[in-house]
């Protein structure tokens, strides 16, 4: 068997990532060898595989749902926004340059399609099934000609498409119908049906609408997933804490000790890998919130300055909002501050940046004896070590190289008083280290907080992934889903007018076309945003996908 499915959405954040993960977990529990795949992802939340490839965190999480090791094959193109008009393009796990949206959609994106198809075919050869996640909406008609992630992938592989809609937002029937009706006849032939996400209430009240939708489109609904409180996964973007759902709606478990600990996370511009605080939020009695005003730091027991794709910009933002002065006061009073990656860099003495912002030498906050110089080569690593007497694992994604000139060693960074800084993302997922760190924070804050001795972040993540699998198993028609994955879209699906603009009338007997599409005309999320133009520096790219152990076709002229 070499089956598959594309999970598309009526909008961004409709639930594609969750549904893809849930299907992967359901399948692996049935003994199916399954892998996730997202051709192109736009996100500042990324992960480093064991072989040193950078991919989207959502795909790493989906790989965990499938109980397989993540590789660059699962996310060959990653776009990391660096401003309103530019993105860094990461190809097969390695950064290859900055590009504008116009440049990307003006032909460069299409040139990556061969790499995407090669990666998908390798996964199909190694697994029983591949569950693909789309991006944004497949009905973005202005971008359809250059799509490499939605219907372009489905047509290249001959995969059926399941469209997910978030009913909690409202308008789900119009979204399902409109998404289908704006696709060409050939694309529509692969749209098998729909999946309703985040439903609240009595399903029987929804069923008449589902019947009418079937009458209008000729396509069935494969399930209605209920709204699940406190359910989350590693996000592509947005302010969410995975173990608790939306931060400002989170429910905090009672503390193990007498006090709670309050953690304030500075919501810096271009914030990246804010999932670092998920492990803190998973601890009973730890309250995590994102803040953007100086007065919101006053009652915090710990302030976290997280990673960012714009270190110099984040530093200016902290100063403009008075947060920089508040951080200095905290340090002088011996109140805890933790800087991670870009947050670590802004706490240092100086930043010399001719790469990311091209601002040159900029004065930092001076809370740590560290000087940072940005290099063109990105550091991608999976370090291990120890701190506070406990073992720690993490991962690194940064251009800034830190010269530590004093203080007490702390992972790869340093500590001065109650101020800590490190480039290591994910360190707080190491349970024993996290408990020791929170103990330090509690003592410095004068809180009678005690970390629970048995909190396992890995176990909590597994529980969440099992809950996703349960949602699919209990609320979707899994027999019908299995037939889709194994056999493809049902034959004879009707055309829903008017179809894609300029696509013409449907031809008789239209069937999904196997193999790569010649016109490659579908659409991704907002493309990389902008650049340095054709003269931008770019790194040489090996045609071997890091960690894949196999060769893929990489078109370097894409950039």
mmCIF file of C-alpha atoms in Angstrom, residues 201-529:
data_model
loop_
_atom_site.group_PDB
_atom_site.id
_atom_site.type_symbol
_atom_site.label_atom_id
_atom_site.label_comp_id
_atom_site.label_asym_id
_atom_site.label_seq_id
_atom_site.Cartn_x
_atom_site.Cartn_y
_atom_site.Cartn_z
ATOM 1 C CA UNK A 201 -23.783 21.550 21.015
ATOM 2 C CA UNK A 202 -26.154 18.905 19.702
ATOM 3 C CA UNK A 203 -24.924 17.326 16.463
ATOM 4 C CA UNK A 204 -28.489 16.437 15.477
ATOM 5 C CA UNK A 205 -29.153 20.153 14.960
ATOM 6 C CA UNK A 206 -26.280 20.292 12.467
ATOM 7 C CA UNK A 207 -27.260 17.240 10.444
ATOM 8 C CA UNK A 208 -29.911 18.915 8.246
ATOM 9 C CA UNK A 209 -27.267 21.410 7.119
ATOM 10 C CA UNK A 210 -24.840 18.615 6.327
ATOM 11 C CA UNK A 211 -27.518 16.906 4.249
ATOM 12 C CA UNK A 212 -28.186 20.126 2.334
ATOM 13 C CA UNK A 213 -24.438 20.614 1.782
ATOM 14 C CA UNK A 214 -24.286 17.100 0.337
ATOM 15 C CA UNK A 215 -27.178 17.948 -1.970
ATOM 16 C CA UNK A 216 -25.451 21.121 -3.165
ATOM 17 C CA UNK A 217 -21.977 19.684 -3.688
ATOM 18 C CA UNK A 218 -22.426 15.917 -4.013
ATOM 19 C CA UNK A 219 -19.863 15.499 -1.265
ATOM 20 C CA UNK A 220 -20.326 14.007 2.169
ATOM 21 C CA UNK A 221 -19.063 15.154 5.558
ATOM 22 C CA UNK A 222 -16.617 12.668 7.068
ATOM 23 C CA UNK A 223 -17.038 13.737 10.662
ATOM 24 C CA UNK A 224 -17.920 16.445 13.173
ATOM 25 C CA UNK A 225 -15.175 16.984 15.748
ATOM 26 C CA UNK A 226 -16.322 18.524 19.031
ATOM 27 C CA UNK A 227 -14.709 21.582 20.563
ATOM 28 C CA UNK A 228 -12.074 20.158 22.917
ATOM 29 C CA UNK A 229 -11.080 22.513 25.743
ATOM 30 C CA UNK A 230 -7.429 22.648 26.709
ATOM 31 C CA UNK A 231 -6.357 20.763 23.613
ATOM 32 C CA UNK A 232 -3.412 22.099 21.652
ATOM 33 C CA UNK A 233 -0.298 21.226 19.732
ATOM 34 C CA UNK A 234 2.820 23.014 18.578
ATOM 35 C CA UNK A 235 1.491 25.947 16.620
ATOM 36 C CA UNK A 236 2.729 27.409 13.354
ATOM 37 C CA UNK A 237 1.930 30.904 14.571
ATOM 38 C CA UNK A 238 -0.253 32.658 17.138
ATOM 39 C CA UNK A 239 -0.031 33.091 20.900
ATOM 40 C CA UNK A 240 -0.867 29.682 22.270
ATOM 41 C CA UNK A 241 0.514 27.467 24.987
ATOM 42 C CA UNK A 242 0.243 23.940 23.659
ATOM 43 C CA UNK A 243 -0.494 22.190 26.940
ATOM 44 C CA UNK A 244 -3.314 24.569 27.808
ATOM 45 C CA UNK A 245 -4.778 26.012 24.622
ATOM 46 C CA UNK A 246 -5.109 29.781 24.363
ATOM 47 C CA UNK A 247 -3.024 31.427 27.061
ATOM 48 C CA UNK A 248 -5.561 33.953 28.293
ATOM 49 C CA UNK A 249 -8.227 31.222 28.566
ATOM 50 C CA UNK A 250 -5.979 28.659 30.240
ATOM 51 C CA UNK A 251 -7.013 26.846 33.391
ATOM 52 C CA UNK A 252 -4.158 26.470 35.872
ATOM 53 C CA UNK A 253 -3.920 23.266 37.889
ATOM 54 C CA UNK A 254 -3.691 23.796 41.672
ATOM 55 C CA UNK A 255 -0.112 24.278 42.896
ATOM 56 C CA UNK A 256 1.765 21.409 44.483
ATOM 57 C CA UNK A 257 3.084 23.811 47.141
ATOM 58 C CA UNK A 258 1.475 26.773 48.861
ATOM 59 C CA UNK A 259 2.016 29.435 46.190
ATOM 60 C CA UNK A 260 1.660 29.785 42.446
ATOM 61 C CA UNK A 261 4.412 31.176 40.200
ATOM 62 C CA UNK A 262 3.527 33.898 37.720
ATOM 63 C CA UNK A 263 5.468 33.937 34.437
ATOM 64 C CA UNK A 264 5.307 36.918 32.065
ATOM 65 C CA UNK A 265 6.526 36.358 28.491
ATOM 66 C CA UNK A 266 7.456 39.513 26.568
ATOM 67 C CA UNK A 267 5.535 39.346 23.282
ATOM 68 C CA UNK A 268 8.405 40.709 21.170
ATOM 69 C CA UNK A 269 7.977 41.313 17.423
ATOM 70 C CA UNK A 270 8.635 38.303 15.171
ATOM 71 C CA UNK A 271 8.529 36.079 18.243
ATOM 72 C CA UNK A 272 9.843 32.604 17.428
ATOM 73 C CA UNK A 273 9.624 29.303 19.248
ATOM 74 C CA UNK A 274 7.389 30.686 21.969
ATOM 75 C CA UNK A 275 6.591 26.994 22.532
ATOM 76 C CA UNK A 276 9.606 27.108 24.881
ATOM 77 C CA UNK A 277 7.214 28.159 27.646
ATOM 78 C CA UNK A 278 4.827 25.242 27.086
ATOM 79 C CA UNK A 279 6.732 23.162 29.616
ATOM 80 C CA UNK A 280 6.355 25.906 32.230
ATOM 81 C CA UNK A 281 2.622 26.103 31.595
ATOM 82 C CA UNK A 282 2.385 22.329 32.018
ATOM 83 C CA UNK A 283 3.510 22.611 35.646
ATOM 84 C CA UNK A 284 0.714 22.705 38.263
ATOM 85 C CA UNK A 285 0.607 26.144 39.842
ATOM 86 C CA UNK A 286 2.528 27.980 37.097
ATOM 87 C CA UNK A 287 0.562 30.790 35.417
ATOM 88 C CA UNK A 288 1.892 31.878 32.006
ATOM 89 C CA UNK A 289 0.784 35.002 30.175
ATOM 90 C CA UNK A 290 2.116 37.072 27.269
ATOM 91 C CA UNK A 291 2.620 40.769 27.959
ATOM 92 C CA UNK A 292 3.488 43.935 26.062
ATOM 93 C CA UNK A 293 3.440 46.637 28.783
ATOM 94 C CA UNK A 294 5.983 47.417 31.480
ATOM 95 C CA UNK A 295 3.414 47.451 34.292
ATOM 96 C CA UNK A 296 2.530 43.840 33.502
ATOM 97 C CA UNK A 297 5.952 42.764 34.744
ATOM 98 C CA UNK A 298 5.421 44.116 38.249
ATOM 99 C CA UNK A 299 3.768 41.029 39.739
ATOM 100 C CA UNK A 300 5.684 38.442 37.688
ATOM 101 C CA UNK A 301 7.943 36.010 39.507
ATOM 102 C CA UNK A 302 9.774 35.234 36.257
ATOM 103 C CA UNK A 303 10.018 37.247 33.045
ATOM 104 C CA UNK A 304 10.930 35.384 29.872
ATOM 105 C CA UNK A 305 12.333 37.218 26.855
ATOM 106 C CA UNK A 306 11.750 34.655 24.088
ATOM 107 C CA UNK A 307 13.360 34.016 20.739
ATOM 108 C CA UNK A 308 12.769 36.327 17.793
ATOM 109 C CA UNK A 309 13.612 36.494 14.102
ATOM 110 C CA UNK A 310 14.346 40.222 14.586
ATOM 111 C CA UNK A 311 16.694 40.653 17.538
ATOM 112 C CA UNK A 312 17.537 44.330 16.957
ATOM 113 C CA UNK A 313 13.902 45.127 16.224
ATOM 114 C CA UNK A 314 12.841 43.354 19.438
ATOM 115 C CA UNK A 315 15.423 45.341 21.402
ATOM 116 C CA UNK A 316 14.041 48.623 20.042
ATOM 117 C CA UNK A 317 10.495 47.459 20.866
ATOM 118 C CA UNK A 318 11.480 46.697 24.477
ATOM 119 C CA UNK A 319 12.925 50.189 24.815
ATOM 120 C CA UNK A 320 9.973 51.942 23.174
ATOM 121 C CA UNK A 321 7.496 50.305 25.547
ATOM 122 C CA UNK A 322 9.475 50.815 28.729
ATOM 123 C CA UNK A 323 10.042 47.080 29.100
ATOM 124 C CA UNK A 324 13.813 47.495 28.824
ATOM 125 C CA UNK A 325 13.900 49.759 31.887
ATOM 126 C CA UNK A 326 11.594 47.370 33.748
ATOM 127 C CA UNK A 327 13.956 44.480 32.976
ATOM 128 C CA UNK A 328 16.919 46.489 34.260
ATOM 129 C CA UNK A 329 15.065 47.252 37.492
ATOM 130 C CA UNK A 330 14.241 43.575 37.938
ATOM 131 C CA UNK A 331 17.869 42.598 37.498
ATOM 132 C CA UNK A 332 19.007 45.227 40.015
ATOM 133 C CA UNK A 333 16.447 43.917 42.526
ATOM 134 C CA UNK A 334 17.523 40.289 42.035
ATOM 135 C CA UNK A 335 14.206 39.286 40.436
ATOM 136 C CA UNK A 336 14.392 36.444 37.852
ATOM 137 C CA UNK A 337 14.728 37.032 34.114
ATOM 138 C CA UNK A 338 15.333 34.328 31.481
ATOM 139 C CA UNK A 339 16.431 35.145 27.926
ATOM 140 C CA UNK A 340 16.215 32.451 25.254
ATOM 141 C CA UNK A 341 18.020 32.715 21.905
ATOM 142 C CA UNK A 342 17.179 36.234 20.598
ATOM 143 C CA UNK A 343 15.998 37.080 24.109
ATOM 144 C CA UNK A 344 19.413 36.029 25.415
ATOM 145 C CA UNK A 345 21.101 38.242 22.834
ATOM 146 C CA UNK A 346 19.188 41.407 23.804
ATOM 147 C CA UNK A 347 20.232 40.927 27.443
ATOM 148 C CA UNK A 348 23.904 41.201 26.468
ATOM 149 C CA UNK A 349 26.230 44.182 26.195
ATOM 150 C CA UNK A 350 26.192 44.620 22.426
ATOM 151 C CA UNK A 351 24.892 43.171 19.157
ATOM 152 C CA UNK A 352 26.867 43.451 15.924
ATOM 153 C CA UNK A 353 24.378 42.657 13.185
ATOM 154 C CA UNK A 354 25.246 42.968 9.508
ATOM 155 C CA UNK A 355 23.075 39.990 8.575
ATOM 156 C CA UNK A 356 19.557 40.070 10.007
ATOM 157 C CA UNK A 357 18.814 43.789 10.456
ATOM 158 C CA UNK A 358 22.050 45.207 8.964
ATOM 159 C CA UNK A 359 21.985 47.717 11.817
ATOM 160 C CA UNK A 360 25.656 47.272 12.632
ATOM 161 C CA UNK A 361 26.780 47.662 16.245
ATOM 162 C CA UNK A 362 23.868 48.169 18.666
ATOM 163 C CA UNK A 363 24.012 48.521 22.437
ATOM 164 C CA UNK A 364 22.203 45.759 24.337
ATOM 165 C CA UNK A 365 20.515 45.927 27.744
ATOM 166 C CA UNK A 366 23.785 45.113 29.510
ATOM 167 C CA UNK A 367 22.303 42.587 31.951
ATOM 168 C CA UNK A 368 24.714 39.815 30.940
ATOM 169 C CA UNK A 369 28.458 40.014 30.062
ATOM 170 C CA UNK A 370 27.911 38.863 26.487
ATOM 171 C CA UNK A 371 28.791 40.293 23.090
ATOM 172 C CA UNK A 372 26.876 38.988 20.066
ATOM 173 C CA UNK A 373 28.031 39.000 16.452
ATOM 174 C CA UNK A 374 25.723 37.810 13.680
ATOM 175 C CA UNK A 375 27.201 35.357 11.194
ATOM 176 C CA UNK A 376 25.808 34.457 7.783
ATOM 177 C CA UNK A 377 25.855 30.737 8.564
ATOM 178 C CA UNK A 378 22.921 29.665 10.717
ATOM 179 C CA UNK A 379 23.698 27.498 13.732
ATOM 180 C CA UNK A 380 21.441 24.405 13.736
ATOM 181 C CA UNK A 381 22.226 21.938 16.500
ATOM 182 C CA UNK A 382 20.810 19.501 19.059
ATOM 183 C CA UNK A 383 23.060 20.048 22.121
ATOM 184 C CA UNK A 384 23.022 18.116 25.371
ATOM 185 C CA UNK A 385 24.568 19.113 28.693
ATOM 186 C CA UNK A 386 23.742 19.859 32.294
ATOM 187 C CA UNK A 387 22.713 22.818 34.414
ATOM 188 C CA UNK A 388 21.709 23.214 38.053
ATOM 189 C CA UNK A 389 22.990 19.682 38.561
ATOM 190 C CA UNK A 390 20.521 18.122 36.105
ATOM 191 C CA UNK A 391 20.776 16.790 32.525
ATOM 192 C CA UNK A 392 19.405 19.039 29.770
ATOM 193 C CA UNK A 393 18.629 18.610 26.077
ATOM 194 C CA UNK A 394 17.748 21.369 23.645
ATOM 195 C CA UNK A 395 18.082 22.643 20.096
ATOM 196 C CA UNK A 396 19.671 25.749 18.585
ATOM 197 C CA UNK A 397 18.502 27.922 15.659
ATOM 198 C CA UNK A 398 20.353 31.246 15.412
ATOM 199 C CA UNK A 399 22.695 33.455 13.390
ATOM 200 C CA UNK A 400 24.000 35.330 16.432
ATOM 201 C CA UNK A 401 27.250 34.018 17.944
ATOM 202 C CA UNK A 402 27.670 34.875 21.628
ATOM 203 C CA UNK A 403 31.019 35.699 23.209
ATOM 204 C CA UNK A 404 30.474 35.087 26.930
ATOM 205 C CA UNK A 405 32.870 37.296 28.902
ATOM 206 C CA UNK A 406 31.952 36.452 32.490
ATOM 207 C CA UNK A 407 29.222 35.317 34.814
ATOM 208 C CA UNK A 408 28.414 31.766 35.855
ATOM 209 C CA UNK A 409 28.160 29.225 32.994
ATOM 210 C CA UNK A 410 24.578 28.298 32.108
ATOM 211 C CA UNK A 411 24.118 25.860 29.228
ATOM 212 C CA UNK A 412 25.932 27.672 26.372
ATOM 213 C CA UNK A 413 25.228 31.084 27.892
ATOM 214 C CA UNK A 414 25.655 32.499 31.375
ATOM 215 C CA UNK A 415 23.988 33.599 34.567
ATOM 216 C CA UNK A 416 24.497 36.739 36.630
ATOM 217 C CA UNK A 417 22.457 36.825 39.831
ATOM 218 C CA UNK A 418 18.864 36.059 38.883
ATOM 219 C CA UNK A 419 19.371 36.735 35.163
ATOM 220 C CA UNK A 420 19.889 33.690 32.921
ATOM 221 C CA UNK A 421 20.576 33.542 29.200
ATOM 222 C CA UNK A 422 20.941 30.680 26.706
ATOM 223 C CA UNK A 423 20.580 29.898 23.006
ATOM 224 C CA UNK A 424 19.002 26.539 23.811
ATOM 225 C CA UNK A 425 15.357 26.176 22.839
ATOM 226 C CA UNK A 426 13.420 23.353 24.476
ATOM 227 C CA UNK A 427 15.632 23.105 27.561
ATOM 228 C CA UNK A 428 12.649 23.417 29.902
ATOM 229 C CA UNK A 429 11.209 20.197 28.476
ATOM 230 C CA UNK A 430 13.883 18.358 30.508
ATOM 231 C CA UNK A 431 11.795 17.597 33.597
ATOM 232 C CA UNK A 432 14.444 17.468 36.337
ATOM 233 C CA UNK A 433 16.139 20.637 35.066
ATOM 234 C CA UNK A 434 12.806 22.465 34.841
ATOM 235 C CA UNK A 435 11.976 21.581 38.444
ATOM 236 C CA UNK A 436 15.412 22.757 39.614
ATOM 237 C CA UNK A 437 15.069 25.999 37.642
ATOM 238 C CA UNK A 438 11.612 26.719 39.058
ATOM 239 C CA UNK A 439 13.013 26.083 42.526
ATOM 240 C CA UNK A 440 15.627 28.787 41.880
ATOM 241 C CA UNK A 441 12.929 31.160 40.640
ATOM 242 C CA UNK A 442 10.747 30.492 43.696
ATOM 243 C CA UNK A 443 13.618 31.174 46.115
ATOM 244 C CA UNK A 444 14.589 34.399 44.341
ATOM 245 C CA UNK A 445 10.948 35.525 44.301
ATOM 246 C CA UNK A 446 10.223 34.593 47.898
ATOM 247 C CA UNK A 447 7.410 32.268 46.810
ATOM 248 C CA UNK A 448 6.507 29.085 48.677
ATOM 249 C CA UNK A 449 6.140 27.249 45.395
ATOM 250 C CA UNK A 450 7.160 23.615 45.012
ATOM 251 C CA UNK A 451 7.305 21.956 41.602
ATOM 252 C CA UNK A 452 5.297 18.739 41.362
ATOM 253 C CA UNK A 453 7.738 15.801 41.503
ATOM 254 C CA UNK A 454 6.002 13.735 38.814
ATOM 255 C CA UNK A 455 5.197 16.148 35.978
ATOM 256 C CA UNK A 456 6.437 14.603 32.736
ATOM 257 C CA UNK A 457 6.259 16.956 29.767
ATOM 258 C CA UNK A 458 6.808 14.092 27.321
ATOM 259 C CA UNK A 459 3.956 12.128 28.884
ATOM 260 C CA UNK A 460 1.646 15.154 28.729
ATOM 261 C CA UNK A 461 2.472 15.626 25.050
ATOM 262 C CA UNK A 462 1.707 11.958 24.388
ATOM 263 C CA UNK A 463 -1.616 12.328 26.183
ATOM 264 C CA UNK A 464 -2.495 15.272 23.955
ATOM 265 C CA UNK A 465 -1.598 13.338 20.817
ATOM 266 C CA UNK A 466 -3.703 10.416 22.008
ATOM 267 C CA UNK A 467 -6.602 12.813 22.563
ATOM 268 C CA UNK A 468 -6.241 13.943 18.945
ATOM 269 C CA UNK A 469 -6.305 10.333 17.805
ATOM 270 C CA UNK A 470 -9.378 9.726 19.974
ATOM 271 C CA UNK A 471 -11.188 12.664 18.350
ATOM 272 C CA UNK A 472 -10.692 11.117 14.919
ATOM 273 C CA UNK A 473 -11.550 7.594 16.038
ATOM 274 C CA UNK A 474 -14.687 8.602 17.946
ATOM 275 C CA UNK A 475 -16.099 11.408 15.809
ATOM 276 C CA UNK A 476 -15.019 10.722 12.221
ATOM 277 C CA UNK A 477 -16.117 7.946 9.891
ATOM 278 C CA UNK A 478 -12.817 6.086 10.044
ATOM 279 C CA UNK A 479 -13.942 3.332 7.655
ATOM 280 C CA UNK A 480 -14.685 5.959 5.023
ATOM 281 C CA UNK A 481 -11.418 7.783 5.784
ATOM 282 C CA UNK A 482 -9.512 4.554 5.339
ATOM 283 C CA UNK A 483 -11.138 3.991 1.935
ATOM 284 C CA UNK A 484 -10.083 7.497 0.900
ATOM 285 C CA UNK A 485 -6.487 6.938 1.990
ATOM 286 C CA UNK A 486 -6.303 3.525 0.319
ATOM 287 C CA UNK A 487 -8.307 4.089 -2.860
ATOM 288 C CA UNK A 488 -8.482 7.823 -3.494
ATOM 289 C CA UNK A 489 -11.417 10.149 -4.092
ATOM 290 C CA UNK A 490 -14.744 8.599 -5.055
ATOM 291 C CA UNK A 491 -15.430 8.530 -8.786
ATOM 292 C CA UNK A 492 -18.171 10.623 -10.306
ATOM 293 C CA UNK A 493 -17.968 13.599 -7.939
ATOM 294 C CA UNK A 494 -20.049 16.389 -9.534
ATOM 295 C CA UNK A 495 -18.682 19.715 -10.678
ATOM 296 C CA UNK A 496 -19.827 22.669 -8.542
ATOM 297 C CA UNK A 497 -20.098 25.856 -10.620
ATOM 298 C CA UNK A 498 -18.734 28.347 -11.355
ATOM 299 C CA UNK A 499 -15.276 26.803 -10.889
ATOM 300 C CA UNK A 500 -11.956 28.607 -10.988
ATOM 301 C CA UNK A 501 -11.965 31.877 -12.971
ATOM 302 C CA UNK A 502 -10.851 31.228 -16.539
ATOM 303 C CA UNK A 503 -10.700 27.465 -16.065
ATOM 304 C CA UNK A 504 -13.451 26.756 -18.582
ATOM 305 C CA UNK A 505 -16.176 24.160 -18.437
ATOM 306 C CA UNK A 506 -15.446 20.699 -17.063
ATOM 307 C CA UNK A 507 -14.534 18.045 -19.566
ATOM 308 C CA UNK A 508 -16.539 14.846 -19.731
ATOM 309 C CA UNK A 509 -15.232 11.923 -17.748
ATOM 310 C CA UNK A 510 -12.736 14.014 -15.819
ATOM 311 C CA UNK A 511 -10.506 11.934 -13.549
ATOM 312 C CA UNK A 512 -7.619 12.851 -11.218
ATOM 313 C CA UNK A 513 -4.373 13.040 -13.134
ATOM 314 C CA UNK A 514 -1.612 10.859 -11.665
ATOM 315 C CA UNK A 515 1.924 12.146 -11.442
ATOM 316 C CA UNK A 516 3.226 15.716 -11.334
ATOM 317 C CA UNK A 517 0.899 18.370 -12.662
ATOM 318 C CA UNK A 518 2.259 20.145 -15.726
ATOM 319 C CA UNK A 519 0.686 23.516 -15.081
ATOM 320 C CA UNK A 520 1.365 23.531 -11.330
ATOM 321 C CA UNK A 521 -1.230 26.080 -10.574
ATOM 322 C CA UNK A 522 -2.187 26.030 -6.890
ATOM 323 C CA UNK A 523 -1.599 28.198 -3.839
ATOM 324 C CA UNK A 524 0.242 28.427 -0.516
ATOM 325 C CA UNK A 525 0.055 30.563 2.541
ATOM 326 C CA UNK A 526 1.344 34.121 2.219
ATOM 327 C CA UNK A 527 4.661 33.761 0.413
ATOM 328 C CA UNK A 528 8.023 34.739 1.733
ATOM 329 C CA UNK A 529 8.180 38.374 2.220
#
